[in-house]
Coordinates of C-alpha atoms and ligand atoms in Angstrom, one line a residue:
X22 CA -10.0 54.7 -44.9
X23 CA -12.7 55.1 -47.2
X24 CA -10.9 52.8 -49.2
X25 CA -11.5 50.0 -45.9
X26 CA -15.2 50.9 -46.0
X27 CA -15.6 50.4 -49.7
X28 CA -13.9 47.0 -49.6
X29 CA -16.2 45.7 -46.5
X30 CA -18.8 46.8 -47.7
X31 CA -18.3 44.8 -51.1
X32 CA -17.6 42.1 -49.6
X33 CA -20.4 41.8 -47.1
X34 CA -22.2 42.8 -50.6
X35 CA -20.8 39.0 -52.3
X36 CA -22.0 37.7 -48.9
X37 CA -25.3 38.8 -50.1
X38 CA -26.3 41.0 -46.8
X39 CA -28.5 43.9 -47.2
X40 CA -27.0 46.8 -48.5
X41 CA -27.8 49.0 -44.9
X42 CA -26.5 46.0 -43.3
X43 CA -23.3 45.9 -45.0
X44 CA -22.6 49.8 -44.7
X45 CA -23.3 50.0 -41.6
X46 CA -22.0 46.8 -40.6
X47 CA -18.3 48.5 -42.1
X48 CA -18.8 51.3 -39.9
X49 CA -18.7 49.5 -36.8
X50 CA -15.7 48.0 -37.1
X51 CA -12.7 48.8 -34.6
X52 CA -10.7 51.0 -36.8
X53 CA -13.8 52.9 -37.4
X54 CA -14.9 54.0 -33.7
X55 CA -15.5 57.1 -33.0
X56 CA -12.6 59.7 -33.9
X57 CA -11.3 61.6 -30.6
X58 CA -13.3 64.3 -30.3
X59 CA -16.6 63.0 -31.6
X60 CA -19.4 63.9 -29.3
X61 CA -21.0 61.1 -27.2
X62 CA -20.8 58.5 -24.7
X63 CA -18.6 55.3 -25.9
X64 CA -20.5 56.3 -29.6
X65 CA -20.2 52.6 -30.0
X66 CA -21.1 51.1 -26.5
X67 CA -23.7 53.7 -26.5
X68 CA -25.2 52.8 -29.5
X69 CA -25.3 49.2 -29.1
X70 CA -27.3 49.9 -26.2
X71 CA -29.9 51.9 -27.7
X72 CA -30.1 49.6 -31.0
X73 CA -30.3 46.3 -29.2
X74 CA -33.2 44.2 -29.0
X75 CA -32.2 41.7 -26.6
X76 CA -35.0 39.7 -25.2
X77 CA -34.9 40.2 -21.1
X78 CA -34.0 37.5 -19.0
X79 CA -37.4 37.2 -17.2
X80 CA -39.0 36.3 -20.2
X81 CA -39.2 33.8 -23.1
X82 CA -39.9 35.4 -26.3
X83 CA -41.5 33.0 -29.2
X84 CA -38.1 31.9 -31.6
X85 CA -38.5 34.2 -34.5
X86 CA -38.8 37.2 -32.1
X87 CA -35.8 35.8 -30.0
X88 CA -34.3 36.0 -33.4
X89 CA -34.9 39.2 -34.9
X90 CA -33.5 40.5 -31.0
X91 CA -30.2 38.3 -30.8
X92 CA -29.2 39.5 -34.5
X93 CA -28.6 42.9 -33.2
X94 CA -26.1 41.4 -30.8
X95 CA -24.0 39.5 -33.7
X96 CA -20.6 40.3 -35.0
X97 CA -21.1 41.7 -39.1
X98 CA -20.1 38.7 -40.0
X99 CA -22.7 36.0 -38.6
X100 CA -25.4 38.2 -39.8
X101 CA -25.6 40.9 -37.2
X102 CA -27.5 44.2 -37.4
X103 CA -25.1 46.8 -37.9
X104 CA -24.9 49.9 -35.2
X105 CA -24.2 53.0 -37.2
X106 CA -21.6 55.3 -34.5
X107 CA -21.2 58.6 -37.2
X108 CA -24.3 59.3 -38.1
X109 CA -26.3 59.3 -35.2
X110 CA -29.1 57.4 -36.5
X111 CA -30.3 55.0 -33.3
X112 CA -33.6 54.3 -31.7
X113 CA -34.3 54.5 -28.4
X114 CA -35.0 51.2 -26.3
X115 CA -38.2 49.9 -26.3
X116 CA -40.3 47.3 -24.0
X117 CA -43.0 45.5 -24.4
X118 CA -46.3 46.5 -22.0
X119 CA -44.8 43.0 -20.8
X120 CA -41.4 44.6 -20.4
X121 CA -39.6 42.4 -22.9
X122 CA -38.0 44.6 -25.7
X123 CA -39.3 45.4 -28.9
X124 CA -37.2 43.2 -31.6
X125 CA -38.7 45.0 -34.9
X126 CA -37.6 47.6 -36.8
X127 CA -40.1 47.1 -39.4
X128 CA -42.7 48.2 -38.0
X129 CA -43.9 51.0 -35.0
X130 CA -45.3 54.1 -35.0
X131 CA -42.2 56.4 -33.7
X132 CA -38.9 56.2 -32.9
X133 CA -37.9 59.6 -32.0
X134 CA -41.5 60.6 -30.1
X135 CA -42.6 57.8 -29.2
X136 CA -46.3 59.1 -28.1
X137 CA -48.2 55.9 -28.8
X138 CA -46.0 52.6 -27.7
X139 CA -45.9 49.8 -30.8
X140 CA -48.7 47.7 -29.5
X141 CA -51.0 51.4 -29.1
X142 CA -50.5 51.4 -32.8
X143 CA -52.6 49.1 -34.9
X144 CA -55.4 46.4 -34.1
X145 CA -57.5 44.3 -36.4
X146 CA -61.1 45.3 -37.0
X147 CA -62.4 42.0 -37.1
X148 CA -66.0 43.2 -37.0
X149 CA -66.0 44.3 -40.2
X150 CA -68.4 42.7 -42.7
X151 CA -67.0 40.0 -44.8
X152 CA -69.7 40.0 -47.5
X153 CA -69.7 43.5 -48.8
X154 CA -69.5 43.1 -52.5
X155 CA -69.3 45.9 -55.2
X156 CA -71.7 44.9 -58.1
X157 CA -70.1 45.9 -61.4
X158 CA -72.6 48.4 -63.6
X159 CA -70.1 50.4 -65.6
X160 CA -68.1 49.2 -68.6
X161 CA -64.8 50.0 -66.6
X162 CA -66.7 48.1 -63.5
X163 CA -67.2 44.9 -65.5
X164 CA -63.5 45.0 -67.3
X165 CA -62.1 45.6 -63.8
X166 CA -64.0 42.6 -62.3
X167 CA -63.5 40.1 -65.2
X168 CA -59.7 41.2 -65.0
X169 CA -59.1 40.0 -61.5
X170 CA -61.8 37.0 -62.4
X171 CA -59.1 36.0 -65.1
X172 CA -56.4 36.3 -63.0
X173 CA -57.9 34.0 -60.3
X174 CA -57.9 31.3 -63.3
X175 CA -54.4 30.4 -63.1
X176 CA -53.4 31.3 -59.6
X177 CA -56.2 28.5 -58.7
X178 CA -54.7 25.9 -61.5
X179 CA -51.3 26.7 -60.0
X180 CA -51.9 26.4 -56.4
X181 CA -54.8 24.7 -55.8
X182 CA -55.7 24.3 -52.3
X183 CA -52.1 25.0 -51.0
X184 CA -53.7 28.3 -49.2
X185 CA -50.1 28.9 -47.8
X186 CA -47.8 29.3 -50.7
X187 CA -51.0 30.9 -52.2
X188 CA -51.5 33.8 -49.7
X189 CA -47.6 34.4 -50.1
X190 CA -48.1 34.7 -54.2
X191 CA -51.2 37.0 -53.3
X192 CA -49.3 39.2 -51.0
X193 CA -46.1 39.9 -52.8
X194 CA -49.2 41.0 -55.2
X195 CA -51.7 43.0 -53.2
X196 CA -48.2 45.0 -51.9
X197 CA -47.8 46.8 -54.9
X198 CA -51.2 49.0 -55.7
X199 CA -51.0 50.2 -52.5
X200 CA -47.1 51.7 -53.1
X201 CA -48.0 52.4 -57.1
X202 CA -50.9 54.5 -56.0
X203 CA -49.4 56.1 -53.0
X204 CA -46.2 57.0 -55.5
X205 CA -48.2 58.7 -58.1
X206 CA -49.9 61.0 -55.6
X207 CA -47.2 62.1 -54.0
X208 CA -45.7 62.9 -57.8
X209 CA -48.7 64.7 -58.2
X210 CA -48.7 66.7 -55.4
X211 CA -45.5 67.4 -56.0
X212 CA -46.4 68.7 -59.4
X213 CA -49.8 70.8 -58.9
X214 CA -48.2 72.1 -55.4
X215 CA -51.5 70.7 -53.7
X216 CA -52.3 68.7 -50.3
X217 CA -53.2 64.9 -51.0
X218 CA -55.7 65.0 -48.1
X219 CA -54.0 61.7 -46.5
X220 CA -54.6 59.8 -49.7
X221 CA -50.9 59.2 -49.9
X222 CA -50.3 58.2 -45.9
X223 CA -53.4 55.8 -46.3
X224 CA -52.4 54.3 -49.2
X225 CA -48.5 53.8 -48.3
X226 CA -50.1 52.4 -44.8
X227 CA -52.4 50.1 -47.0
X228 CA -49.2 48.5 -49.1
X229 CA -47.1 48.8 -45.6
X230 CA -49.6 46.3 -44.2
X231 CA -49.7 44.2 -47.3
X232 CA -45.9 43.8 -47.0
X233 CA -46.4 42.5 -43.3
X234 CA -49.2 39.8 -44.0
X235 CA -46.2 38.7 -46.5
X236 CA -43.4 38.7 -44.1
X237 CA -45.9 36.7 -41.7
X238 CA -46.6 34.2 -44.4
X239 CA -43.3 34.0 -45.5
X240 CA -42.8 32.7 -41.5
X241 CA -45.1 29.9 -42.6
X242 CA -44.1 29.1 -45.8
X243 CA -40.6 28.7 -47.1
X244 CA -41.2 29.4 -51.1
X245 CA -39.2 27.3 -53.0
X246 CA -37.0 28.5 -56.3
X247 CA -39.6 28.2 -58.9
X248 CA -42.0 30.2 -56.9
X249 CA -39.5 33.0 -55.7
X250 CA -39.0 33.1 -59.9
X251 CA -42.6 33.1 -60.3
X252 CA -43.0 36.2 -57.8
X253 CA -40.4 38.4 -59.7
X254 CA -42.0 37.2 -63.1
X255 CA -45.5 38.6 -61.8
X256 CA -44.3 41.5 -59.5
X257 CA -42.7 42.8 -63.3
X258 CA -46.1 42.4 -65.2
X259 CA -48.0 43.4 -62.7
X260 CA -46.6 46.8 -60.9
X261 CA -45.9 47.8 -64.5
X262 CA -49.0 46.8 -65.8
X263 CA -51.1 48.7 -62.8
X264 CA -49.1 52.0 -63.0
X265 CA -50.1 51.8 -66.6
X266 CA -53.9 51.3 -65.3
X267 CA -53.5 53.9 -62.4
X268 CA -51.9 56.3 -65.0
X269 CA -54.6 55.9 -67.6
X270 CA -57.7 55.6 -65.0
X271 CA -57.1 55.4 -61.5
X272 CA -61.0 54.6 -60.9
X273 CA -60.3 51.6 -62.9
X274 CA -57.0 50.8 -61.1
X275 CA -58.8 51.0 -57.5
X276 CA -61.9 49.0 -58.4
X277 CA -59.4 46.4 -59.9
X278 CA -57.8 46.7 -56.3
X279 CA -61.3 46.0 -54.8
X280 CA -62.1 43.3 -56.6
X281 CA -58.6 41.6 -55.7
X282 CA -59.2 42.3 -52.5
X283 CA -62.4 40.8 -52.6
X284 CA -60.9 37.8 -53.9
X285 CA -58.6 37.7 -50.9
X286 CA -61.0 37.7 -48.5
X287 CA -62.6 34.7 -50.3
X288 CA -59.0 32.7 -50.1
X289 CA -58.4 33.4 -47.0
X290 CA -61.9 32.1 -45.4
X291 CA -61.1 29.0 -47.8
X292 CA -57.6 28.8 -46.0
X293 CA -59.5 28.9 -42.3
X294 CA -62.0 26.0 -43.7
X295 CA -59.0 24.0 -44.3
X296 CA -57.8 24.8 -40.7
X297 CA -61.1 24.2 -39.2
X298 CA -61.4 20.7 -40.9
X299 CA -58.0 20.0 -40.3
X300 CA -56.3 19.7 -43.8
X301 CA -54.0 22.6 -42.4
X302 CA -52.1 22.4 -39.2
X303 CA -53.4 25.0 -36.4
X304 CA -49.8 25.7 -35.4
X305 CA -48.5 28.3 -33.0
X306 CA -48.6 31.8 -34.8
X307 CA -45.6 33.4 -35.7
X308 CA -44.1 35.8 -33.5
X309 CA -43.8 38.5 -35.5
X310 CA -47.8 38.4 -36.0
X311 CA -48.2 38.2 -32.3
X312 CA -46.8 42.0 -32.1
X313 CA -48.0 43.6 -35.0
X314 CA -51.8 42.2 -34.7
X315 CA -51.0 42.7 -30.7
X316 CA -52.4 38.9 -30.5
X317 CA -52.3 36.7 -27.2
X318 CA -49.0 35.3 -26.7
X319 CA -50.9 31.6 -27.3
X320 CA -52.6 32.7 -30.7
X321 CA -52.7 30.7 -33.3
X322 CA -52.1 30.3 -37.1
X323 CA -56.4 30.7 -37.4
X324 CA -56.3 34.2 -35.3
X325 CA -53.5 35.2 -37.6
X326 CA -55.3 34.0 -40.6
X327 CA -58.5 35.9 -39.5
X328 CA -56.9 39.4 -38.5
X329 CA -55.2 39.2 -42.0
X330 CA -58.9 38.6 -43.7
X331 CA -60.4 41.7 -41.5
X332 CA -57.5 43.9 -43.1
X333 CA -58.1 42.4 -46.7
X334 CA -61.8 43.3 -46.1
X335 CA -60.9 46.6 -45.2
X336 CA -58.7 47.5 -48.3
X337 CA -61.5 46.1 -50.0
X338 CA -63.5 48.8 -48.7
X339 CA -61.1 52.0 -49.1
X340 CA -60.4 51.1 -52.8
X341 CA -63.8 50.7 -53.8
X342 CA -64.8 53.7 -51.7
X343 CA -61.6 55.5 -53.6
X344 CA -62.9 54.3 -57.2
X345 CA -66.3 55.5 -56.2
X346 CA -65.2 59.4 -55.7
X347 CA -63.1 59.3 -59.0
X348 CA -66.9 57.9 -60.6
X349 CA -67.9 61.4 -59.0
X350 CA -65.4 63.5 -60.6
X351 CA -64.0 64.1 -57.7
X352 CA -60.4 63.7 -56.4
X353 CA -59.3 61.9 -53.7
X354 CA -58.2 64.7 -51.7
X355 CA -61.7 66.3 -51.4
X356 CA -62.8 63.1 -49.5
X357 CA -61.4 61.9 -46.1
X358 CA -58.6 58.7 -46.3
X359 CA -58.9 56.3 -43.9
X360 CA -55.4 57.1 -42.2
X361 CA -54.6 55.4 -39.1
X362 CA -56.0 51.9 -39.6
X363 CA -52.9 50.4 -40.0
Ligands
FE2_13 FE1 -52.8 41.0 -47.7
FE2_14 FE1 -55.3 43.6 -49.0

């Protein structure tokens, strides 16, 4: 049998699914059901009921979020999410305050406890104040601001006022500190048996809602070959390049975060001129922002564009505010992390 498994799985592998999706997707197969003797009810039927995502019949939920639900309800084959019977690993079903179900599995605070629902979990501060810049005084201040200054030099000769592809090259960018940073301090931890004081939750939540403005953006753009080869030449410079920086001097490799984040916001109130003046289509927003910004069902691609500045803003602050306790000789963990914002 475990011969069976190994051979679907490789080939849903050539097919190029997921590797989750293609384990899983060998373990639902018929001559895999539950053995006699297995606890549960119908395992499989039982399963499929808690995994599903389908949308309910009183309701019509935007395409992509139709989407994300029906795939659940595939065969392996045609792309379906696979429903793992052995190992018990299931979520419960959830609804919408609206009732519909909840299609994503990328993002929510709990599946097992569920004491806030998704849309209790995360809101945009869009309050916050766009302008705050850090002005660079230190020799590691100016390197780190000239660094990202440099960097905006080709990004603006290669994309121009094409905000969307853009924001998608930022993003696959802006994911990484966030994970590089959290990484190292959990090493740490690890290492000098000591408490991170959140630092490591904030910072994983930070890259976490990076990788979300990218999977909206991605719902906007569709990059095309040369620029998915351009975002694996960067993401290899640049994550090695910063764990390098955060190794060396992580005061350096937060204010460089600042800065870029600083940079971001700019871009992205460029990107809303050019949907104020028209240049850019105001389209429908995707539905997958809808639920994780918790936006009106009849938002748009501006109120997407201006909860993703608010968050940029905020990064901007918590790295700068993170490079400024190093510049006390201090440790993270001896100030409070913003955990919770996202
Ligand atoms: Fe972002
Ligand atoms: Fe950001």
């Amino acid at each position: 049998m475990n011969h069976l498994i190994a051979r679907s799985v490789m080939r849903r592998a050539v097919a190029g699914a997921s590797p989750l999706c293609y384990a899983a997707a060998a373990l639902r197969t018929p001559m895999l059901s539950p053995a006699p003797g297995v606890q549960g009810e119908g395992l499989s039927a039982a399963l499929q009921r808690m995994m599903s995502s389908a949308a309910e019949p009183t309701s019509s939920p935007p395409p992509s979020a139709a989407k994300a639900a029906k795939s659940s309800e595939l065969p392996p084959e045609k792309g379906g999410a696979l429903v793992s019977s052995y190992w018990g690993i299931s979520r419960p079903k959830i609804t919408r305050e609206d009732g519909t179900e909840w299609p994503w599995n990328c993002f929510m605070v709990s599946e097992i406890v569920p004491i806030l629902q998704p849309w209790e979990t995360y809101a945009a501060d869009v309050s916050i104040d766009l302008h705050k810049h850090h002005v660079p005084k230190t020799f590691i201040d100016k390197l780190a601001f000239r660094t990202v200054k440099l960097l905006r030099i080709p990004t603006d000769f290669f994309f121009k006022r094409q905000y969307g592809c853009r924001a998608m090259m930022l993003e696959t960018v802006a994911a990484v500190p966030g994970m590089v940073g959290g990484m190292l301090l959990h090493l740490r931890s690890l290492r000098k048996f000591q408490q991170s004081g959140g630092w490591i939750k904030a910072l994983l939540e930070e890259a976490e809602n990076e990788r979300m403005h990218l999977m909206t953006m991605v719902e906007l753009v569709k990059p095309k070959w040369y620029e998915r080869l351009l975002v694996l030449t960067v993401q290899v410079v640049f994550f090695n390049g910063f764990f390098v920086i955060y190794l060396l001097s992580p005061k350096m490799a937060h204010r460089v975060v600042g800065y870029l984040e600083e940079e971001a916001v700019h871009s992205y109130t460029e990107y809303l001129k050019d949907i104020d003046s028209g240049a850019i289509e105001n389209i429908a927003a995707p539905a997958i922002a809808i639920d994780y910004w918790r936006l009106p069902k009849t938002a748009t691609l501006k109120d997407v564009i201006t909860v993703i500045r608010a968050d940029e803003a905020h990064h901007r602050d918590v790295n700068h505010f993170a490079s400024d306790i190093h510049y006390q000789g201090k440790e993270l963990r001896e100030a409070p992390a913003p955990v919770g914002y996202h």
